[in-house]
Amino acid sequence: GNSVTQMEGPVTLSEEAFLTINCTYTATGYPSLFWYVQYPGEGLQLLLKATKADDKGSNKGFEATYRKETTSFHLEKGSVQVSDSAVYFCALYSSASKIIFGSGTRLSIRP
Amino acid sequence: DGGITQSPKYLFRKEGQNVTLSCEQNLNHDAMYWYRQDPGQGLRLIYYSQIVNDFQKGDIAEGYSVSREKKESFPLTVTSAQKNPTAFYLCASSIGGGNGDTQYFGPGTRLTVL
């Protein structure tokens, strides 16, 4: 069945550092891929998504490219800010309306 | 403003009691979902509904029940049969549940069993 694996956290970086959070998936077909973000005590918000191979999703300086050949959807940002501190979830569409979420990666940014 | 509301934000329950969590959306979405989140973990699907008057079990439906009598409402009941109900519960909705459809989440309800 479909599954998603993301790097374990926590990840701690200094402000303005480069960020990569790895995400790989197992799936049949071409499921849409998502990155969601969760701030403390809140629900999840969509950060970006890609619906087909080689698509690049982007939002708020974050980017991720749908790589079919490596089954990956790594999240990147060139210069992180303290306000980016949150938990990030990689996810993919499974079947019959369902989305499968990764276990989440906690990101902390030091001023 | 369109969105998803969940109430209450914090809920306390004594062991052996049933409790119902509210979820309402005014986005005119057909599909709605309930997830459970435990500390440091991802989301696990409890129940989902693709259309009014129809719903399906997710991965961890035991001890939970739902109804979908109106398009905008999808309440979740945590029954006394749920062995470990203390968790953060998230409701979500999407236009139709198809590949590529974004799920939009409510703010969550934190349930604590005393």
Short mmCIF file of C-alpha atoms in Angstrom, two decimals:
data_model
loop_
_atom_site.label_atom_id
_atom_site.label_comp_id
_atom_site.label_asym_id
_atom_site.label_seq_id
_atom_site.Cartn_x
_atom_site.Cartn_y
_atom_site.Cartn_z
CA GLY A 1 0.00 0.00 0.00
CA ASN A 2 0.93 3.66 -0.18
CA SER A 3 3.19 5.04 2.53
CA VAL A 4 5.32 8.07 3.31
CA THR A 5 8.53 8.36 5.33
CA GLN A 6 10.03 11.62 6.52
CA MET A 7 13.14 12.43 8.44
CA GLU A 8 12.84 12.34 12.18
CA GLY A 9 13.32 15.45 14.21
CA PRO A 10 13.78 17.56 15.99
CA VAL A 11 15.71 19.74 13.58
CA THR A 12 17.33 22.82 15.09
CA LEU A 13 18.81 25.55 12.90
CA SER A 14 20.00 29.10 13.25
CA GLU A 15 18.07 31.91 11.61
CA GLU A 16 18.92 32.36 7.90
CA ALA A 17 20.21 28.79 7.59
CA PHE A 18 19.25 26.53 4.67
CA LEU A 19 16.55 23.97 5.43
CA THR A 20 15.96 20.52 3.98
CA ILE A 21 13.43 18.06 5.37
CA ASN A 22 13.54 14.75 3.54
CA CYS A 23 10.42 12.88 2.48
CA THR A 24 10.20 9.68 0.46
CA TYR A 25 7.14 7.73 -0.54
CA THR A 26 5.92 4.38 -1.78
CA ALA A 27 2.94 4.42 -4.08
CA THR A 28 1.34 2.97 -7.14
CA GLY A 29 0.36 5.39 -9.83
CA TYR A 30 0.83 9.14 -9.46
CA PRO A 31 -0.59 10.30 -6.16
CA SER A 32 -0.59 13.98 -5.29
CA LEU A 33 1.99 14.97 -2.68
CA PHE A 34 1.59 17.56 0.06
CA TRP A 35 3.47 19.39 2.78
CA TYR A 36 1.41 20.58 5.73
CA VAL A 37 2.58 22.72 8.66
CA GLN A 38 1.28 22.71 12.23
CA TYR A 39 1.94 25.53 14.67
CA PRO A 40 1.68 24.81 18.42
CA GLY A 41 -1.83 24.03 19.57
CA GLU A 42 -3.35 24.45 16.11
CA GLY A 43 -4.64 22.37 13.25
CA LEU A 44 -2.68 21.67 10.09
CA GLN A 45 -2.37 24.13 7.21
CA LEU A 46 -1.45 23.26 3.65
CA LEU A 47 2.00 24.63 2.87
CA LEU A 48 2.35 23.41 -0.70
CA LYS A 49 1.46 20.55 -2.99
CA ALA A 50 2.34 18.93 -6.31
CA THR A 51 -0.02 16.84 -8.37
CA LYS A 52 2.25 15.24 -10.97
CA ALA A 53 5.85 14.22 -11.58
CA ASP A 54 8.37 17.10 -11.93
CA ASP A 55 5.87 19.62 -10.54
CA LYS A 56 7.33 22.07 -8.06
CA GLY A 57 5.13 23.33 -5.26
CA SER A 58 6.09 26.59 -3.58
CA ASN A 59 4.77 28.90 -0.90
CA LYS A 60 6.24 31.38 1.62
CA GLY A 61 9.77 30.67 0.38
CA PHE A 62 9.39 26.90 0.77
CA GLU A 63 9.75 24.61 -2.24
CA ALA A 64 9.40 20.89 -2.98
CA THR A 65 9.70 19.01 -6.27
CA TYR A 66 7.82 15.81 -7.09
CA ARG A 67 10.60 13.37 -8.08
CA LYS A 68 9.20 10.18 -9.52
CA GLU A 69 12.63 8.65 -10.22
CA THR A 70 13.72 8.93 -6.58
CA THR A 71 10.18 8.77 -5.08
CA SER A 72 10.93 11.89 -3.08
CA PHE A 73 9.33 15.23 -2.19
CA HIS A 74 11.94 16.99 -0.06
CA LEU A 75 11.02 20.34 1.51
CA GLU A 76 13.56 23.17 1.17
CA LYS A 77 13.88 26.79 2.16
CA GLY A 78 16.86 28.98 1.48
CA SER A 79 16.77 31.14 4.62
CA VAL A 80 14.65 30.15 7.60
CA GLN A 81 13.13 32.52 10.14
CA VAL A 82 12.17 32.07 13.78
CA SER A 83 8.52 32.17 12.66
CA ASP A 84 9.09 28.96 10.65
CA SER A 85 9.36 26.98 13.88
CA ALA A 86 6.60 24.37 13.67
CA VAL A 87 5.96 20.71 12.87
CA TYR A 88 6.03 19.79 9.19
CA PHE A 89 4.14 16.83 7.72
CA CYS A 90 4.71 15.20 4.37
CA ALA A 91 1.63 13.49 2.96
CA LEU A 92 0.35 11.71 -0.12
CA TYR A 93 -3.04 10.92 -1.55
CA SER A 94 -3.83 7.26 -1.03
CA SER A 95 -7.19 6.15 -2.38
CA ALA A 96 -10.90 6.70 -1.86
CA SER A 97 -10.49 10.20 -0.46
CA LYS A 98 -7.73 9.31 1.99
CA ILE A 99 -4.46 11.14 2.60
CA ILE A 100 -1.60 9.39 4.40
CA PHE A 101 0.52 11.60 6.65
CA GLY A 102 4.12 11.12 7.71
CA SER A 103 5.04 11.19 11.39
CA GLY A 104 6.03 14.86 11.30
CA THR A 105 9.33 16.71 11.73
CA ARG A 106 9.64 19.32 14.45
CA LEU A 107 11.67 22.35 13.35
CA SER A 108 13.11 24.88 15.79
CA ILE A 109 14.86 28.04 14.62
CA ARG A 110 17.27 29.87 16.94
CA PRO A 111 17.46 33.68 16.67
CA ASP B 1 -15.20 33.90 6.46
CA GLY B 2 -15.20 30.32 5.25
CA GLY B 3 -13.63 27.69 7.39
CA ILE B 4 -13.91 24.80 9.77
CA THR B 5 -14.83 25.19 13.40
CA GLN B 6 -14.36 22.65 16.15
CA SER B 7 -15.72 22.93 19.63
CA PRO B 8 -14.84 22.89 22.37
CA LYS B 9 -11.08 23.56 22.21
CA TYR B 10 -10.49 21.68 25.47
CA LEU B 11 -12.67 18.88 26.80
CA PHE B 12 -12.44 16.86 29.96
CA ARG B 13 -14.25 13.59 30.47
CA LYS B 14 -14.53 11.06 33.23
CA GLU B 15 -13.80 7.45 32.44
CA GLY B 16 -16.89 5.59 31.30
CA GLN B 17 -18.58 8.62 29.77
CA ASN B 18 -19.35 9.17 26.12
CA VAL B 19 -18.46 12.58 24.69
CA THR B 20 -19.27 14.25 21.36
CA LEU B 21 -16.89 16.55 19.51
CA SER B 22 -18.37 19.08 17.14
CA CYS B 23 -17.12 19.86 13.63
CA GLU B 24 -18.81 22.36 11.31
CA GLN B 25 -17.70 23.67 7.92
CA ASN B 26 -19.13 26.40 5.68
CA LEU B 27 -16.87 25.68 2.72
CA ASN B 28 -19.55 23.67 0.91
CA HIS B 29 -17.22 20.67 0.90
CA ASP B 30 -18.59 17.19 0.28
CA ALA B 31 -15.90 15.22 2.13
CA MET B 32 -15.13 15.41 5.84
CA TYR B 33 -12.62 13.58 8.05
CA TRP B 34 -11.71 12.92 11.65
CA TYR B 35 -8.11 12.32 12.73
CA ARG B 36 -6.46 11.56 16.02
CA GLN B 37 -3.03 12.95 16.89
CA ASP B 38 -0.97 11.70 19.80
CA PRO B 39 2.08 13.58 21.14
CA GLY B 40 5.01 13.47 18.74
CA GLN B 41 3.12 11.40 16.23
CA GLY B 42 1.43 11.82 12.91
CA LEU B 43 -2.28 11.77 12.16
CA ARG B 44 -4.35 8.62 12.16
CA LEU B 45 -7.68 8.49 10.34
CA ILE B 46 -10.70 7.60 12.46
CA TYR B 47 -13.66 8.05 10.12
CA TYR B 48 -14.39 9.84 6.88
CA SER B 49 -17.45 10.78 4.88
CA GLN B 50 -17.58 11.49 1.16
CA ILE B 51 -21.22 12.49 1.07
CA VAL B 52 -24.17 13.19 3.35
CA ASN B 53 -25.66 10.13 5.06
CA ASP B 54 -22.62 8.00 4.25
CA PHE B 55 -19.35 7.41 6.09
CA GLN B 56 -16.54 4.85 6.25
CA LYS B 57 -14.20 3.58 8.93
CA GLY B 58 -10.64 4.71 8.87
CA ASP B 59 -7.64 2.98 10.40
CA ILE B 60 -8.62 3.33 14.07
CA ALA B 61 -12.44 3.43 14.19
CA GLU B 62 -12.91 1.15 17.21
CA GLY B 63 -14.48 3.01 20.12
CA TYR B 64 -15.68 5.92 17.97
CA SER B 65 -18.88 6.71 16.10
CA VAL B 66 -19.94 9.45 13.67
CA SER B 67 -22.97 10.76 11.83
CA ARG B 68 -23.35 12.87 8.70
CA GLU B 69 -26.92 14.11 8.60
CA LYS B 70 -26.02 17.51 7.15
CA LYS B 71 -23.37 18.48 4.62
CA GLU B 72 -21.80 21.02 6.95
CA SER B 73 -21.64 18.91 10.10
CA PHE B 74 -19.69 15.77 11.05
CA PRO B 75 -19.78 15.15 14.82
CA LEU B 76 -17.55 12.51 16.41
CA THR B 77 -18.57 10.58 19.52
CA VAL B 78 -15.84 9.07 21.64
CA THR B 79 -17.47 6.18 23.46
CA SER B 80 -16.53 4.49 26.70
CA ALA B 81 -15.27 1.57 24.59
CA GLN B 82 -12.31 3.64 23.42
CA LYS B 83 -9.49 2.39 25.66
CA ASN B 84 -7.16 5.37 25.42
CA PRO B 85 -9.14 8.42 24.34
CA THR B 86 -6.85 11.18 25.60
CA ALA B 87 -5.55 12.86 22.44
CA PHE B 88 -5.80 15.84 20.10
CA TYR B 89 -8.66 15.42 17.62
CA LEU B 90 -8.62 17.13 14.26
CA CYS B 91 -11.47 17.53 11.80
CA ALA B 92 -10.87 18.29 8.14
CA SER B 93 -12.82 18.74 4.93
CA SER B 94 -12.12 18.73 1.20
CA ILE B 95 -14.07 19.55 -1.93
CA GLY B 96 -14.54 15.99 -3.05
CA GLY B 97 -11.77 13.77 -1.75
CA GLY B 98 -10.13 13.27 -5.14
CA ASN B 99 -6.43 13.04 -5.93
CA GLY B 100 -5.01 16.54 -5.52
CA ASP B 101 -7.84 17.85 -3.35
CA THR B 102 -6.51 19.76 -0.38
CA GLN B 103 -7.80 18.92 3.07
CA TYR B 104 -8.57 21.95 5.23
CA PHE B 105 -8.27 21.50 8.98
CA GLY B 106 -10.06 22.90 11.98
CA PRO B 107 -8.19 24.13 15.09
CA GLY B 108 -8.62 20.84 16.94
CA THR B 109 -10.12 19.65 20.23
CA ARG B 110 -7.88 18.39 23.00
CA LEU B 111 -9.67 15.65 24.92
CA THR B 112 -8.43 14.60 28.36
CA VAL B 113 -9.91 11.68 30.22
CA LEU B 114 -9.65 12.04 33.99
#
